[in-house]
mmCIF file with all atom_site columns, C-alpha atoms and ligand atoms in Angstrom:
data_model
loop_
_atom_site.group_PDB
_atom_site.id
_atom_site.type_symbol
_atom_site.label_atom_id
_atom_site.label_alt_id
_atom_site.label_comp_id
_atom_site.label_asym_id
_atom_site.label_entity_id
_atom_site.label_seq_id
_atom_site.pdbx_PDB_ins_code
_atom_site.Cartn_x
_atom_site.Cartn_y
_atom_site.Cartn_z
_atom_site.occupancy
_atom_site.B_iso_or_equiv
_atom_site.pdbx_formal_charge
_atom_site.auth_seq_id
_atom_site.auth_comp_id
_atom_site.auth_asym_id
_atom_site.auth_atom_id
_atom_site.pdbx_PDB_model_num
ATOM   1   C CA  . MET A 1 1   ? -10.343 7.255   -6.838  1.00 94.00 ? 1   MET A CA  1
ATOM   2   C CA  . ILE A 1 2   ? -7.094  6.341   -4.195  1.00 97.00 ? 2   ILE A CA  1
ATOM   3   C CA  . ILE A 1 3   ? -5.792  2.936   -4.813  1.00 98.00 ? 3   ILE A CA  1
ATOM   4   C CA  . LEU A 1 4   ? -5.193  1.381   -1.127  1.00 98.00 ? 4   LEU A CA  1
ATOM   5   C CA  . VAL A 1 5   ? -3.134  -2.304  -1.500  1.00 98.00 ? 5   VAL A CA  1
ATOM   6   C CA  . THR A 1 6   ? -2.118  -3.998  1.822   1.00 98.00 ? 6   THR A CA  1
ATOM   7   C CA  . GLY A 1 7   ? -0.910  -7.166  2.597   1.00 96.00 ? 7   GLY A CA  1
ATOM   8   C CA  . PRO A 1 8   ? 1.636   -9.100  4.699   1.00 93.00 ? 8   PRO A CA  1
ATOM   9   C CA  . SER A 1 9   ? 5.205   -7.983  3.652   1.00 84.00 ? 9   SER A CA  1
ATOM   10  C CA  . GLY A 1 10  ? 6.306   -11.257 1.692   1.00 88.00 ? 10  GLY A CA  1
ATOM   11  C CA  . ALA A 1 11  ? 2.863   -11.030 -0.053  1.00 91.00 ? 11  ALA A CA  1
ATOM   12  C CA  . GLY A 1 12  ? 4.400   -9.747  -3.413  1.00 92.00 ? 12  GLY A CA  1
ATOM   13  C CA  . LYS A 1 13  ? 2.747   -5.911  -2.979  1.00 93.00 ? 13  LYS A CA  1
ATOM   14  C CA  . SER A 1 14  ? 5.691   -4.164  -4.469  1.00 91.00 ? 14  SER A CA  1
ATOM   15  C CA  . THR A 1 15  ? 5.736   -6.573  -7.386  1.00 95.00 ? 15  THR A CA  1
ATOM   16  C CA  . PHE A 1 16  ? 2.167   -6.338  -7.774  1.00 97.00 ? 16  PHE A CA  1
ATOM   17  C CA  . ILE A 1 17  ? 1.910   -3.009  -7.688  1.00 97.00 ? 17  ILE A CA  1
ATOM   18  C CA  . GLY A 1 18  ? 4.830   -2.440  -10.080 1.00 96.00 ? 18  GLY A CA  1
ATOM   19  C CA  . GLU A 1 19  ? 3.219   -4.868  -12.606 1.00 98.00 ? 19  GLU A CA  1
ATOM   20  C CA  . LEU A 1 20  ? -0.236  -2.994  -12.341 1.00 98.00 ? 20  LEU A CA  1
ATOM   21  C CA  . MET A 1 21  ? 1.507   0.563   -12.746 1.00 97.00 ? 21  MET A CA  1
ATOM   22  C CA  . ALA A 1 22  ? 3.321   -0.851  -15.834 1.00 98.00 ? 22  ALA A CA  1
ATOM   23  C CA  . ARG A 1 23  ? -0.163  -1.981  -17.053 1.00 98.00 ? 23  ARG A CA  1
ATOM   24  C CA  . ASP A 1 24  ? -1.883  1.332   -16.448 1.00 97.00 ? 24  ASP A CA  1
ATOM   25  C CA  . PRO A 1 25  ? -0.072  4.720   -16.942 1.00 97.00 ? 25  PRO A CA  1
ATOM   26  C CA  . ARG A 1 26  ? -2.812  6.827   -15.159 1.00 97.00 ? 26  ARG A CA  1
ATOM   27  C CA  . LEU A 1 27  ? -1.411  5.288   -11.995 1.00 98.00 ? 27  LEU A CA  1
ATOM   28  C CA  . ALA A 1 28  ? 1.472   6.661   -9.906  1.00 97.00 ? 28  ALA A CA  1
ATOM   29  C CA  . PHE A 1 29  ? 3.089   5.101   -6.649  1.00 97.00 ? 29  PHE A CA  1
ATOM   30  C CA  . SER A 1 30  ? 2.581   7.369   -3.772  1.00 98.00 ? 30  SER A CA  1
ATOM   31  C CA  . VAL A 1 31  ? 5.892   7.214   -2.139  1.00 98.00 ? 31  VAL A CA  1
ATOM   32  C CA  . SER A 1 32  ? 5.787   7.148   1.686   1.00 98.00 ? 32  SER A CA  1
ATOM   33  C CA  . SER A 1 33  ? 8.261   8.499   4.025   1.00 98.00 ? 33  SER A CA  1
ATOM   34  C CA  . THR A 1 34  ? 10.327  6.123   6.074   1.00 98.00 ? 34  THR A CA  1
ATOM   35  C CA  . THR A 1 35  ? 12.565  6.026   9.177   1.00 98.00 ? 35  THR A CA  1
ATOM   36  C CA  . ARG A 1 36  ? 14.007  2.724   7.847   1.00 96.00 ? 36  ARG A CA  1
ATOM   37  C CA  . PRO A 1 37  ? 17.507  2.502   6.389   1.00 96.00 ? 37  PRO A CA  1
ATOM   38  C CA  . MET A 1 38  ? 17.377  1.862   2.825   1.00 96.00 ? 38  MET A CA  1
ATOM   39  C CA  . ARG A 1 39  ? 18.232  -1.627  1.366   1.00 92.00 ? 39  ARG A CA  1
ATOM   40  C CA  . LYS A 1 40  ? 19.906  -2.609  -1.387  1.00 91.00 ? 40  LYS A CA  1
ATOM   41  C CA  . GLY A 1 41  ? 18.645  -1.812  -4.887  1.00 93.00 ? 41  GLY A CA  1
ATOM   42  C CA  . GLU A 1 42  ? 16.299  0.624   -3.236  1.00 95.00 ? 42  GLU A CA  1
ATOM   43  C CA  . ALA A 1 43  ? 16.392  4.357   -4.186  1.00 97.00 ? 43  ALA A CA  1
ATOM   44  C CA  . ASP A 1 44  ? 15.757  7.708   -2.215  1.00 98.00 ? 44  ASP A CA  1
ATOM   45  C CA  . GLY A 1 45  ? 12.736  9.531   -3.491  1.00 97.00 ? 45  GLY A CA  1
ATOM   46  C CA  . VAL A 1 46  ? 11.787  6.314   -5.382  1.00 96.00 ? 46  VAL A CA  1
ATOM   47  C CA  . ASP A 1 47  ? 10.798  3.389   -3.259  1.00 95.00 ? 47  ASP A CA  1
ATOM   48  C CA  . TYR A 1 48  ? 10.584  5.882   -0.453  1.00 97.00 ? 48  TYR A CA  1
ATOM   49  C CA  . ASP A 1 49  ? 11.607  9.391   1.062   1.00 98.00 ? 49  ASP A CA  1
ATOM   50  C CA  . PHE A 1 50  ? 14.568  7.968   3.362   1.00 98.00 ? 50  PHE A CA  1
ATOM   51  C CA  . VAL A 1 51  ? 14.270  10.034  6.457   1.00 98.00 ? 51  VAL A CA  1
ATOM   52  C CA  . GLY A 1 52  ? 15.946  10.283  9.931   1.00 97.00 ? 52  GLY A CA  1
ATOM   53  C CA  . ASP A 1 53  ? 14.133  10.272  13.102  1.00 98.00 ? 53  ASP A CA  1
ATOM   54  C CA  . ALA A 1 54  ? 14.595  13.909  13.297  1.00 98.00 ? 54  ALA A CA  1
ATOM   55  C CA  . GLU A 1 55  ? 13.016  14.655  10.323  1.00 98.00 ? 55  GLU A CA  1
ATOM   56  C CA  . PHE A 1 56  ? 10.324  12.565  10.448  1.00 98.00 ? 56  PHE A CA  1
ATOM   57  C CA  . ASP A 1 57  ? 9.451   14.096  13.845  1.00 98.00 ? 57  ASP A CA  1
ATOM   58  C CA  . ARG A 1 58  ? 9.444   17.743  12.303  1.00 98.00 ? 58  ARG A CA  1
ATOM   59  C CA  . LEU A 1 59  ? 7.283   16.199  9.549   1.00 98.00 ? 59  LEU A CA  1
ATOM   60  C CA  . LEU A 1 60  ? 4.761   15.119  12.630  1.00 98.00 ? 60  LEU A CA  1
ATOM   61  C CA  . ALA A 1 61  ? 4.822   18.267  14.052  1.00 98.00 ? 61  ALA A CA  1
ATOM   62  C CA  . ASP A 1 62  ? 4.097   19.851  10.936  1.00 98.00 ? 62  ASP A CA  1
ATOM   63  C CA  . ASP A 1 63  ? 0.853   17.938  10.456  1.00 98.00 ? 63  ASP A CA  1
ATOM   64  C CA  . ALA A 1 64  ? 2.546   16.886  7.212   1.00 98.00 ? 64  ALA A CA  1
ATOM   65  C CA  . PHE A 1 65  ? 1.388   12.983  7.027   1.00 98.00 ? 65  PHE A CA  1
ATOM   66  C CA  . VAL A 1 66  ? -2.145  12.017  5.702   1.00 98.00 ? 66  VAL A CA  1
ATOM   67  C CA  . GLU A 1 67  ? -1.544  9.143   7.875   1.00 98.00 ? 67  GLU A CA  1
ATOM   68  C CA  . TRP A 1 68  ? 1.309   7.282   9.694   1.00 98.00 ? 68  TRP A CA  1
ATOM   69  C CA  . ALA A 1 69  ? 2.213   4.272   11.861  1.00 98.00 ? 69  ALA A CA  1
ATOM   70  C CA  . PRO A 1 70  ? 5.122   2.413   13.369  1.00 96.00 ? 70  PRO A CA  1
ATOM   71  C CA  . VAL A 1 71  ? 5.795   -0.836  11.331  1.00 90.00 ? 71  VAL A CA  1
ATOM   72  C CA  . HIS A 1 72  ? 8.486   -3.472  12.296  1.00 81.00 ? 72  HIS A CA  1
ATOM   73  C CA  . GLY A 1 73  ? 10.020  -1.132  14.609  1.00 89.00 ? 73  GLY A CA  1
ATOM   74  C CA  . HIS A 1 74  ? 10.503  1.736   12.173  1.00 96.00 ? 74  HIS A CA  1
ATOM   75  C CA  . ARG A 1 75  ? 7.865   4.584   11.437  1.00 98.00 ? 75  ARG A CA  1
ATOM   76  C CA  . TYR A 1 76  ? 6.238   5.028   7.900   1.00 98.00 ? 76  TYR A CA  1
ATOM   77  C CA  . GLY A 1 77  ? 4.027   7.615   6.661   1.00 98.00 ? 77  GLY A CA  1
ATOM   78  C CA  . THR A 1 78  ? 2.116   9.417   3.586   1.00 98.00 ? 78  THR A CA  1
ATOM   79  C CA  . THR A 1 79  ? 2.815   12.839  3.500   1.00 98.00 ? 79  THR A CA  1
ATOM   80  C CA  . TRP A 1 80  ? 0.137   15.189  2.248   1.00 98.00 ? 80  TRP A CA  1
ATOM   81  C CA  . ARG A 1 81  ? 2.824   16.700  -0.397  1.00 98.00 ? 81  ARG A CA  1
ATOM   82  C CA  . ARG A 1 82  ? 3.269   13.610  -1.973  1.00 98.00 ? 82  ARG A CA  1
ATOM   83  C CA  . LEU A 1 83  ? -0.421  12.803  -2.310  1.00 98.00 ? 83  LEU A CA  1
ATOM   84  C CA  . ARG A 1 84  ? -1.455  16.197  -3.453  1.00 98.00 ? 84  ARG A CA  1
ATOM   85  C CA  . GLU A 1 85  ? 1.667   16.024  -6.345  1.00 98.00 ? 85  GLU A CA  1
ATOM   86  C CA  . LEU A 1 86  ? 0.236   12.572  -7.720  1.00 98.00 ? 86  LEU A CA  1
ATOM   87  C CA  . THR A 1 87  ? -3.343  14.279  -7.682  1.00 97.00 ? 87  THR A CA  1
ATOM   88  C CA  . GLU A 1 88  ? -2.375  17.319  -9.351  1.00 97.00 ? 88  GLU A CA  1
ATOM   89  C CA  . ALA A 1 89  ? -0.771  15.773  -11.780 1.00 98.00 ? 89  ALA A CA  1
ATOM   90  C CA  . GLY A 1 90  ? -4.085  13.999  -12.774 1.00 96.00 ? 90  GLY A CA  1
ATOM   91  C CA  . LYS A 1 91  ? -2.827  10.753  -11.575 1.00 97.00 ? 91  LYS A CA  1
ATOM   92  C CA  . ILE A 1 92  ? -4.390  8.020   -9.469  1.00 97.00 ? 92  ILE A CA  1
ATOM   93  C CA  . PRO A 1 93  ? -2.218  7.164   -6.126  1.00 98.00 ? 93  PRO A CA  1
ATOM   94  C CA  . VAL A 1 94  ? -1.751  3.885   -5.309  1.00 98.00 ? 94  VAL A CA  1
ATOM   95  C CA  . LEU A 1 95  ? -1.037  3.288   -1.593  1.00 98.00 ? 95  LEU A CA  1
ATOM   96  C CA  . ASP A 1 96  ? 1.284   0.557   -0.320  1.00 97.00 ? 96  ASP A CA  1
ATOM   97  C CA  . ILE A 1 97  ? 0.689   0.850   3.476   1.00 96.00 ? 97  ILE A CA  1
ATOM   98  C CA  . ASP A 1 98  ? -0.143  -1.600  6.201   1.00 95.00 ? 98  ASP A CA  1
ATOM   99  C CA  . VAL A 1 99  ? -3.053  -2.185  8.222   1.00 97.00 ? 99  VAL A CA  1
ATOM   100 C CA  . GLN A 1 100 ? -2.641  0.825   10.606  1.00 97.00 ? 100 GLN A CA  1
ATOM   101 C CA  . GLY A 1 101 ? -2.371  3.356   8.084   1.00 98.00 ? 101 GLY A CA  1
ATOM   102 C CA  . GLY A 1 102 ? -4.832  1.807   5.738   1.00 98.00 ? 102 GLY A CA  1
ATOM   103 C CA  . VAL A 1 103 ? -7.583  1.940   8.798   1.00 98.00 ? 103 VAL A CA  1
ATOM   104 C CA  . GLN A 1 104 ? -6.501  5.717   8.947   1.00 98.00 ? 104 GLN A CA  1
ATOM   105 C CA  . VAL A 1 105 ? -6.908  6.624   5.271   1.00 98.00 ? 105 VAL A CA  1
ATOM   106 C CA  . LEU A 1 106 ? -10.242 4.427   5.168   1.00 98.00 ? 106 LEU A CA  1
ATOM   107 C CA  . GLU A 1 107 ? -11.629 6.957   7.718   1.00 97.00 ? 107 GLU A CA  1
ATOM   108 C CA  . LYS A 1 108 ? -10.680 10.083  5.929   1.00 97.00 ? 108 LYS A CA  1
ATOM   109 C CA  . PHE A 1 109 ? -11.180 9.201   2.421   1.00 96.00 ? 109 PHE A CA  1
ATOM   110 C CA  . GLY A 1 110 ? -14.115 6.705   2.762   1.00 93.00 ? 110 GLY A CA  1
ATOM   111 C CA  . ASP A 1 111 ? -15.974 5.325   -0.510  1.00 92.00 ? 111 ASP A CA  1
ATOM   112 C CA  . GLN A 1 112 ? -12.969 7.245   -2.653  1.00 94.00 ? 112 GLN A CA  1
ATOM   113 C CA  . MET A 1 113 ? -10.668 4.426   -1.715  1.00 97.00 ? 113 MET A CA  1
ATOM   114 C CA  . VAL A 1 114 ? -10.661 1.540   -3.652  1.00 98.00 ? 114 VAL A CA  1
ATOM   115 C CA  . SER A 1 115 ? -9.154  -0.764  -0.843  1.00 98.00 ? 115 SER A CA  1
ATOM   116 C CA  . VAL A 1 116 ? -7.701  -4.183  -1.677  1.00 98.00 ? 116 VAL A CA  1
ATOM   117 C CA  . PHE A 1 117 ? -5.941  -6.955  0.550   1.00 98.00 ? 117 PHE A CA  1
ATOM   118 C CA  . LEU A 1 118 ? -3.335  -8.815  -1.001  1.00 98.00 ? 118 LEU A CA  1
ATOM   119 C CA  . PHE A 1 119 ? -3.076  -12.421 0.591   1.00 97.00 ? 119 PHE A CA  1
ATOM   120 C CA  . PRO A 1 120 ? -0.409  -14.685 -0.039  1.00 96.00 ? 120 PRO A CA  1
ATOM   121 C CA  . PRO A 1 121 ? -1.125  -18.200 -1.251  1.00 96.00 ? 121 PRO A CA  1
ATOM   122 C CA  . SER A 1 122 ? -0.527  -19.672 2.041   1.00 96.00 ? 122 SER A CA  1
ATOM   123 C CA  . TRP A 1 123 ? 1.325   -18.987 5.431   1.00 96.00 ? 123 TRP A CA  1
ATOM   124 C CA  . GLU A 1 124 ? 4.297   -21.968 4.335   1.00 95.00 ? 124 GLU A CA  1
ATOM   125 C CA  . GLU A 1 125 ? 4.756   -19.630 0.740   1.00 94.00 ? 125 GLU A CA  1
ATOM   126 C CA  . LEU A 1 126 ? 5.177   -16.610 2.809   1.00 95.00 ? 126 LEU A CA  1
ATOM   127 C CA  . GLU A 1 127 ? 7.928   -17.721 4.897   1.00 94.00 ? 127 GLU A CA  1
ATOM   128 C CA  . ARG A 1 128 ? 9.674   -19.399 1.795   1.00 94.00 ? 128 ARG A CA  1
ATOM   129 C CA  . ARG A 1 129 ? 9.280   -15.463 0.173   1.00 92.00 ? 129 ARG A CA  1
ATOM   130 C CA  . LEU A 1 130 ? 10.512  -13.887 3.300   1.00 92.00 ? 130 LEU A CA  1
ATOM   131 C CA  . ARG A 1 131 ? 13.167  -16.078 3.342   1.00 91.00 ? 131 ARG A CA  1
ATOM   132 C CA  . SER A 1 132 ? 14.536  -15.733 -0.043  1.00 90.00 ? 132 SER A CA  1
ATOM   133 C CA  . ARG A 1 133 ? 14.797  -12.101 0.428   1.00 77.00 ? 133 ARG A CA  1
ATOM   134 C CA  . ALA A 1 134 ? 18.102  -12.834 2.718   1.00 69.00 ? 134 ALA A CA  1
ATOM   135 C CA  . THR A 1 135 ? 18.056  -9.383  3.730   1.00 72.00 ? 135 THR A CA  1
ATOM   136 C CA  . ASP A 1 136 ? 16.404  -9.831  7.204   1.00 77.00 ? 136 ASP A CA  1
ATOM   137 C CA  . SER A 1 137 ? 17.502  -11.969 9.996   1.00 86.00 ? 137 SER A CA  1
ATOM   138 C CA  . ASP A 1 138 ? 15.674  -14.886 11.633  1.00 89.00 ? 138 ASP A CA  1
ATOM   139 C CA  . GLU A 1 139 ? 14.446  -12.751 14.244  1.00 89.00 ? 139 GLU A CA  1
ATOM   140 C CA  . ALA A 1 140 ? 13.140  -10.209 11.792  1.00 86.00 ? 140 ALA A CA  1
ATOM   141 C CA  . ILE A 1 141 ? 11.755  -13.026 9.811   1.00 90.00 ? 141 ILE A CA  1
ATOM   142 C CA  . ALA A 1 142 ? 9.630   -14.464 12.882  1.00 92.00 ? 142 ALA A CA  1
ATOM   143 C CA  . GLY A 1 143 ? 8.378   -10.735 13.448  1.00 88.00 ? 143 GLY A CA  1
ATOM   144 C CA  . ARG A 1 144 ? 7.205   -10.407 9.869   1.00 88.00 ? 144 ARG A CA  1
ATOM   145 C CA  . LEU A 1 145 ? 5.403   -13.725 10.239  1.00 93.00 ? 145 LEU A CA  1
ATOM   146 C CA  . LYS A 1 146 ? 3.578   -12.796 13.359  1.00 93.00 ? 146 LYS A CA  1
ATOM   147 C CA  . THR A 1 147 ? 2.839   -9.001  12.398  1.00 91.00 ? 147 THR A CA  1
ATOM   148 C CA  . ALA A 1 148 ? 1.214   -11.149 9.289   1.00 94.00 ? 148 ALA A CA  1
ATOM   149 C CA  . ARG A 1 149 ? -0.787  -13.052 11.148  1.00 96.00 ? 149 ARG A CA  1
ATOM   150 C CA  . HIS A 1 150 ? -2.198  -9.836  12.896  1.00 95.00 ? 150 HIS A CA  1
ATOM   151 C CA  . GLU A 1 151 ? -2.703  -8.285  9.698   1.00 96.00 ? 151 GLU A CA  1
ATOM   152 C CA  . VAL A 1 152 ? -4.718  -10.462 7.750   1.00 97.00 ? 152 VAL A CA  1
ATOM   153 C CA  . THR A 1 153 ? -7.509  -9.961  10.825  1.00 97.00 ? 153 THR A CA  1
ATOM   154 C CA  . PHE A 1 154 ? -8.177  -6.291  9.213   1.00 98.00 ? 154 PHE A CA  1
ATOM   155 C CA  . ALA A 1 155 ? -8.871  -8.124  5.436   1.00 98.00 ? 155 ALA A CA  1
ATOM   156 C CA  . PRO A 1 156 ? -12.854 -7.330  6.539   1.00 98.00 ? 156 PRO A CA  1
ATOM   157 C CA  . ARG A 1 157 ? -12.229 -3.826  6.340   1.00 97.00 ? 157 ARG A CA  1
ATOM   158 C CA  . TYR A 1 158 ? -10.837 -3.813  2.885   1.00 98.00 ? 158 TYR A CA  1
ATOM   159 C CA  . ARG A 1 159 ? -13.574 -3.698  -0.071  1.00 98.00 ? 159 ARG A CA  1
ATOM   160 C CA  . TYR A 1 160 ? -11.417 -6.628  -2.359  1.00 98.00 ? 160 TYR A CA  1
ATOM   161 C CA  . TRP A 1 161 ? -9.728  -9.551  -1.594  1.00 98.00 ? 161 TRP A CA  1
ATOM   162 C CA  . ILE A 1 162 ? -6.953  -10.819 -4.061  1.00 98.00 ? 162 ILE A CA  1
ATOM   163 C CA  . VAL A 1 163 ? -4.567  -14.086 -3.579  1.00 98.00 ? 163 VAL A CA  1
ATOM   164 C CA  . ASN A 1 164 ? -1.550  -13.435 -5.230  1.00 97.00 ? 164 ASN A CA  1
ATOM   165 C CA  . ASP A 1 165 ? -0.684  -16.833 -6.154  1.00 95.00 ? 165 ASP A CA  1
ATOM   166 C CA  . ASP A 1 166 ? 0.028   -16.027 -9.840  1.00 97.00 ? 166 ASP A CA  1
ATOM   167 C CA  . LEU A 1 167 ? 1.204   -12.380 -10.835 1.00 97.00 ? 167 LEU A CA  1
ATOM   168 C CA  . ASP A 1 168 ? -0.240  -12.037 -13.704 1.00 98.00 ? 168 ASP A CA  1
ATOM   169 C CA  . ARG A 1 169 ? -3.418  -13.358 -12.716 1.00 98.00 ? 169 ARG A CA  1
ATOM   170 C CA  . ALA A 1 170 ? -3.579  -11.240 -9.625  1.00 98.00 ? 170 ALA A CA  1
ATOM   171 C CA  . VAL A 1 171 ? -2.703  -8.304  -11.544 1.00 98.00 ? 171 VAL A CA  1
ATOM   172 C CA  . GLY A 1 172 ? -5.377  -8.882  -13.926 1.00 98.00 ? 172 GLY A CA  1
ATOM   173 C CA  . LYS A 1 173 ? -7.941  -9.276  -11.676 1.00 98.00 ? 173 LYS A CA  1
ATOM   174 C CA  . MET A 1 174 ? -6.890  -5.746  -10.038 1.00 98.00 ? 174 MET A CA  1
ATOM   175 C CA  . GLN A 1 175 ? -7.036  -4.427  -13.330 1.00 98.00 ? 175 GLN A CA  1
ATOM   176 C CA  . ALA A 1 176 ? -10.849 -5.482  -13.481 1.00 98.00 ? 176 ALA A CA  1
ATOM   177 C CA  . ILE A 1 177 ? -11.345 -3.909  -10.215 1.00 98.00 ? 177 ILE A CA  1
ATOM   178 C CA  . ILE A 1 178 ? -10.337 -0.324  -11.525 1.00 97.00 ? 178 ILE A CA  1
ATOM   179 C CA  . ALA A 1 179 ? -12.622 -0.944  -14.457 1.00 97.00 ? 179 ALA A CA  1
ATOM   180 C CA  . ALA A 1 180 ? -15.599 -2.001  -12.248 1.00 97.00 ? 180 ALA A CA  1
ATOM   181 C CA  . GLU A 1 181 ? -14.778 0.900   -9.951  1.00 96.00 ? 181 GLU A CA  1
ATOM   182 C CA  . GLU A 1 182 ? -14.868 3.475   -13.075 1.00 93.00 ? 182 GLU A CA  1
ATOM   183 C CA  . CYS A 1 183 ? -18.095 2.299   -14.099 1.00 94.00 ? 183 CYS A CA  1
ATOM   184 C CA  . ARG A 1 184 ? -19.455 3.219   -10.693 1.00 93.00 ? 184 ARG A CA  1
ATOM   185 C CA  . ALA A 1 185 ? -22.170 5.584   -11.043 1.00 87.00 ? 185 ALA A CA  1
ATOM   186 C CA  . SER A 1 186 ? -21.443 7.313   -8.138  1.00 81.00 ? 186 SER A CA  1
ATOM   187 C CA  . ALA A 1 187 ? -17.787 7.628   -9.214  1.00 80.00 ? 187 ALA A CA  1
ATOM   188 C CA  . MET A 1 188 ? -19.112 9.282   -12.592 1.00 77.00 ? 188 MET A CA  1
ATOM   189 C CA  . GLY A 1 189 ? -20.603 12.494  -10.909 1.00 81.00 ? 189 GLY A CA  1
ATOM   190 C CA  . ASP A 1 190 ? -23.005 13.618  -13.730 1.00 87.00 ? 190 ASP A CA  1
ATOM   191 C CA  . PRO A 1 191 ? -24.744 10.657  -15.990 1.00 89.00 ? 191 PRO A CA  1
ATOM   192 C CA  . PRO A 1 192 ? -22.774 10.218  -19.819 1.00 90.00 ? 192 PRO A CA  1
ATOM   193 C CA  . LEU A 1 193 ? -26.079 11.517  -21.247 1.00 91.00 ? 193 LEU A CA  1
ATOM   194 C CA  . ALA A 1 194 ? -28.717 13.777  -19.640 1.00 87.00 ? 194 ALA A CA  1
ATOM   195 C CA  . ALA A 1 195 ? -32.441 13.140  -19.899 1.00 86.00 ? 195 ALA A CA  1
ATOM   196 C CA  . ASP A 1 196 ? -32.906 16.717  -21.401 1.00 86.00 ? 196 ASP A CA  1
ATOM   197 C CA  . GLY A 1 197 ? -29.936 16.724  -23.431 1.00 78.00 ? 197 GLY A CA  1
HETATM 198 P P1  . 5GP B 2 .   ? 9.083   -2.317  4.127   1.00 68.41 ? 1   5GP B P1  1
HETATM 199 O O1  . 5GP B 2 .   ? 9.915   -1.797  5.075   1.00 68.41 ? 1   5GP B O1  1
HETATM 200 O O2  . 5GP B 2 .   ? 9.461   -3.910  3.483   1.00 68.41 ? 1   5GP B O2  1
HETATM 201 O O3  . 5GP B 2 .   ? 9.227   -1.633  3.174   1.00 68.41 ? 1   5GP B O3  1
HETATM 202 O O4  . 5GP B 2 .   ? 7.336   -2.081  4.472   1.00 68.41 ? 1   5GP B O4  1
HETATM 203 C C1  . 5GP B 2 .   ? 7.063   -2.498  5.417   1.00 68.41 ? 1   5GP B C1  1
HETATM 204 C C2  . 5GP B 2 .   ? 5.674   -2.459  5.963   1.00 68.41 ? 1   5GP B C2  1
HETATM 205 O O5  . 5GP B 2 .   ? 5.157   -0.976  5.815   1.00 68.41 ? 1   5GP B O5  1
HETATM 206 C C3  . 5GP B 2 .   ? 4.683   -2.842  4.509   1.00 68.41 ? 1   5GP B C3  1
HETATM 207 O O6  . 5GP B 2 .   ? 3.505   -3.421  4.948   1.00 68.41 ? 1   5GP B O6  1
HETATM 208 C C4  . 5GP B 2 .   ? 4.113   -1.340  4.000   1.00 68.41 ? 1   5GP B C4  1
HETATM 209 O O7  . 5GP B 2 .   ? 2.951   -1.516  3.482   1.00 68.41 ? 1   5GP B O7  1
HETATM 210 C C5  . 5GP B 2 .   ? 4.654   -0.493  4.904   1.00 68.41 ? 1   5GP B C5  1
HETATM 211 N N1  . 5GP B 2 .   ? 4.660   1.023   4.762   1.00 68.41 ? 1   5GP B N1  1
HETATM 212 C C6  . 5GP B 2 .   ? 5.263   1.396   3.655   1.00 68.41 ? 1   5GP B C6  1
HETATM 213 N N2  . 5GP B 2 .   ? 4.841   2.680   3.668   1.00 68.41 ? 1   5GP B N2  1
HETATM 214 C C7  . 5GP B 2 .   ? 4.021   3.209   4.563   1.00 68.41 ? 1   5GP B C7  1
HETATM 215 C C8  . 5GP B 2 .   ? 3.385   4.349   4.866   1.00 68.41 ? 1   5GP B C8  1
HETATM 216 O O8  . 5GP B 2 .   ? 3.760   5.335   4.313   1.00 68.41 ? 1   5GP B O8  1
HETATM 217 N N3  . 5GP B 2 .   ? 2.522   4.142   5.820   1.00 68.41 ? 1   5GP B N3  1
HETATM 218 C C9  . 5GP B 2 .   ? 2.191   3.047   6.370   1.00 68.41 ? 1   5GP B C9  1
HETATM 219 N N4  . 5GP B 2 .   ? 1.249   2.886   7.639   1.00 68.41 ? 1   5GP B N4  1
HETATM 220 N N5  . 5GP B 2 .   ? 2.543   1.890   6.141   1.00 68.41 ? 1   5GP B N5  1
HETATM 221 C C10 . 5GP B 2 .   ? 3.334   1.904   5.187   1.00 68.41 ? 1   5GP B C10 1
#
């Protein structure tokens, strides 16, 4: 199982994923590589692997990416190395990636993906959240809102939809989804009891 969480920036994905991982130690965040400059409060190798353009080009040439996409003027990608690290450690990877990357991993991993589109409660609330960050310019915020309207058109490709109106409730729903996915017959391989056992 690989968990994919997509939603417009400002939908509260980072907080949602942070809380989800705090409640379930089997989950681990898949750290993406990005050419975006580091924001205050972020740490290299934790929030992202912050790389320069040349390094990103090198990774591309090496076929290092499971998926990658340009987002808001910077490049972001999931490396096979990071994903493998998690699966080899027996963790359930959690990917926080945009719709372009989402499409790529859904094609690559198909049924193995537990895909969730996270919605903000309203467009007004999304704008309020983006403004309260105060890290981006008015122009950047307007761009993010425009991108958000485009991104929600991809929601039908995701298996689950969660509205992040209340963090505790939204994370509770995600835990229920994971529990249900683990009970899917196709996820179990062999039945827990064999008929001839
Ligand atoms: P931010 O710059 O606000 O951290 O992230 C901007 C957007 O990039 C978010 O929607 C996030 O989901 C997306 N993103 C982060 N990492 C990746 C990645 O590895 N691949 C893709 N395709 N998108 C990513």
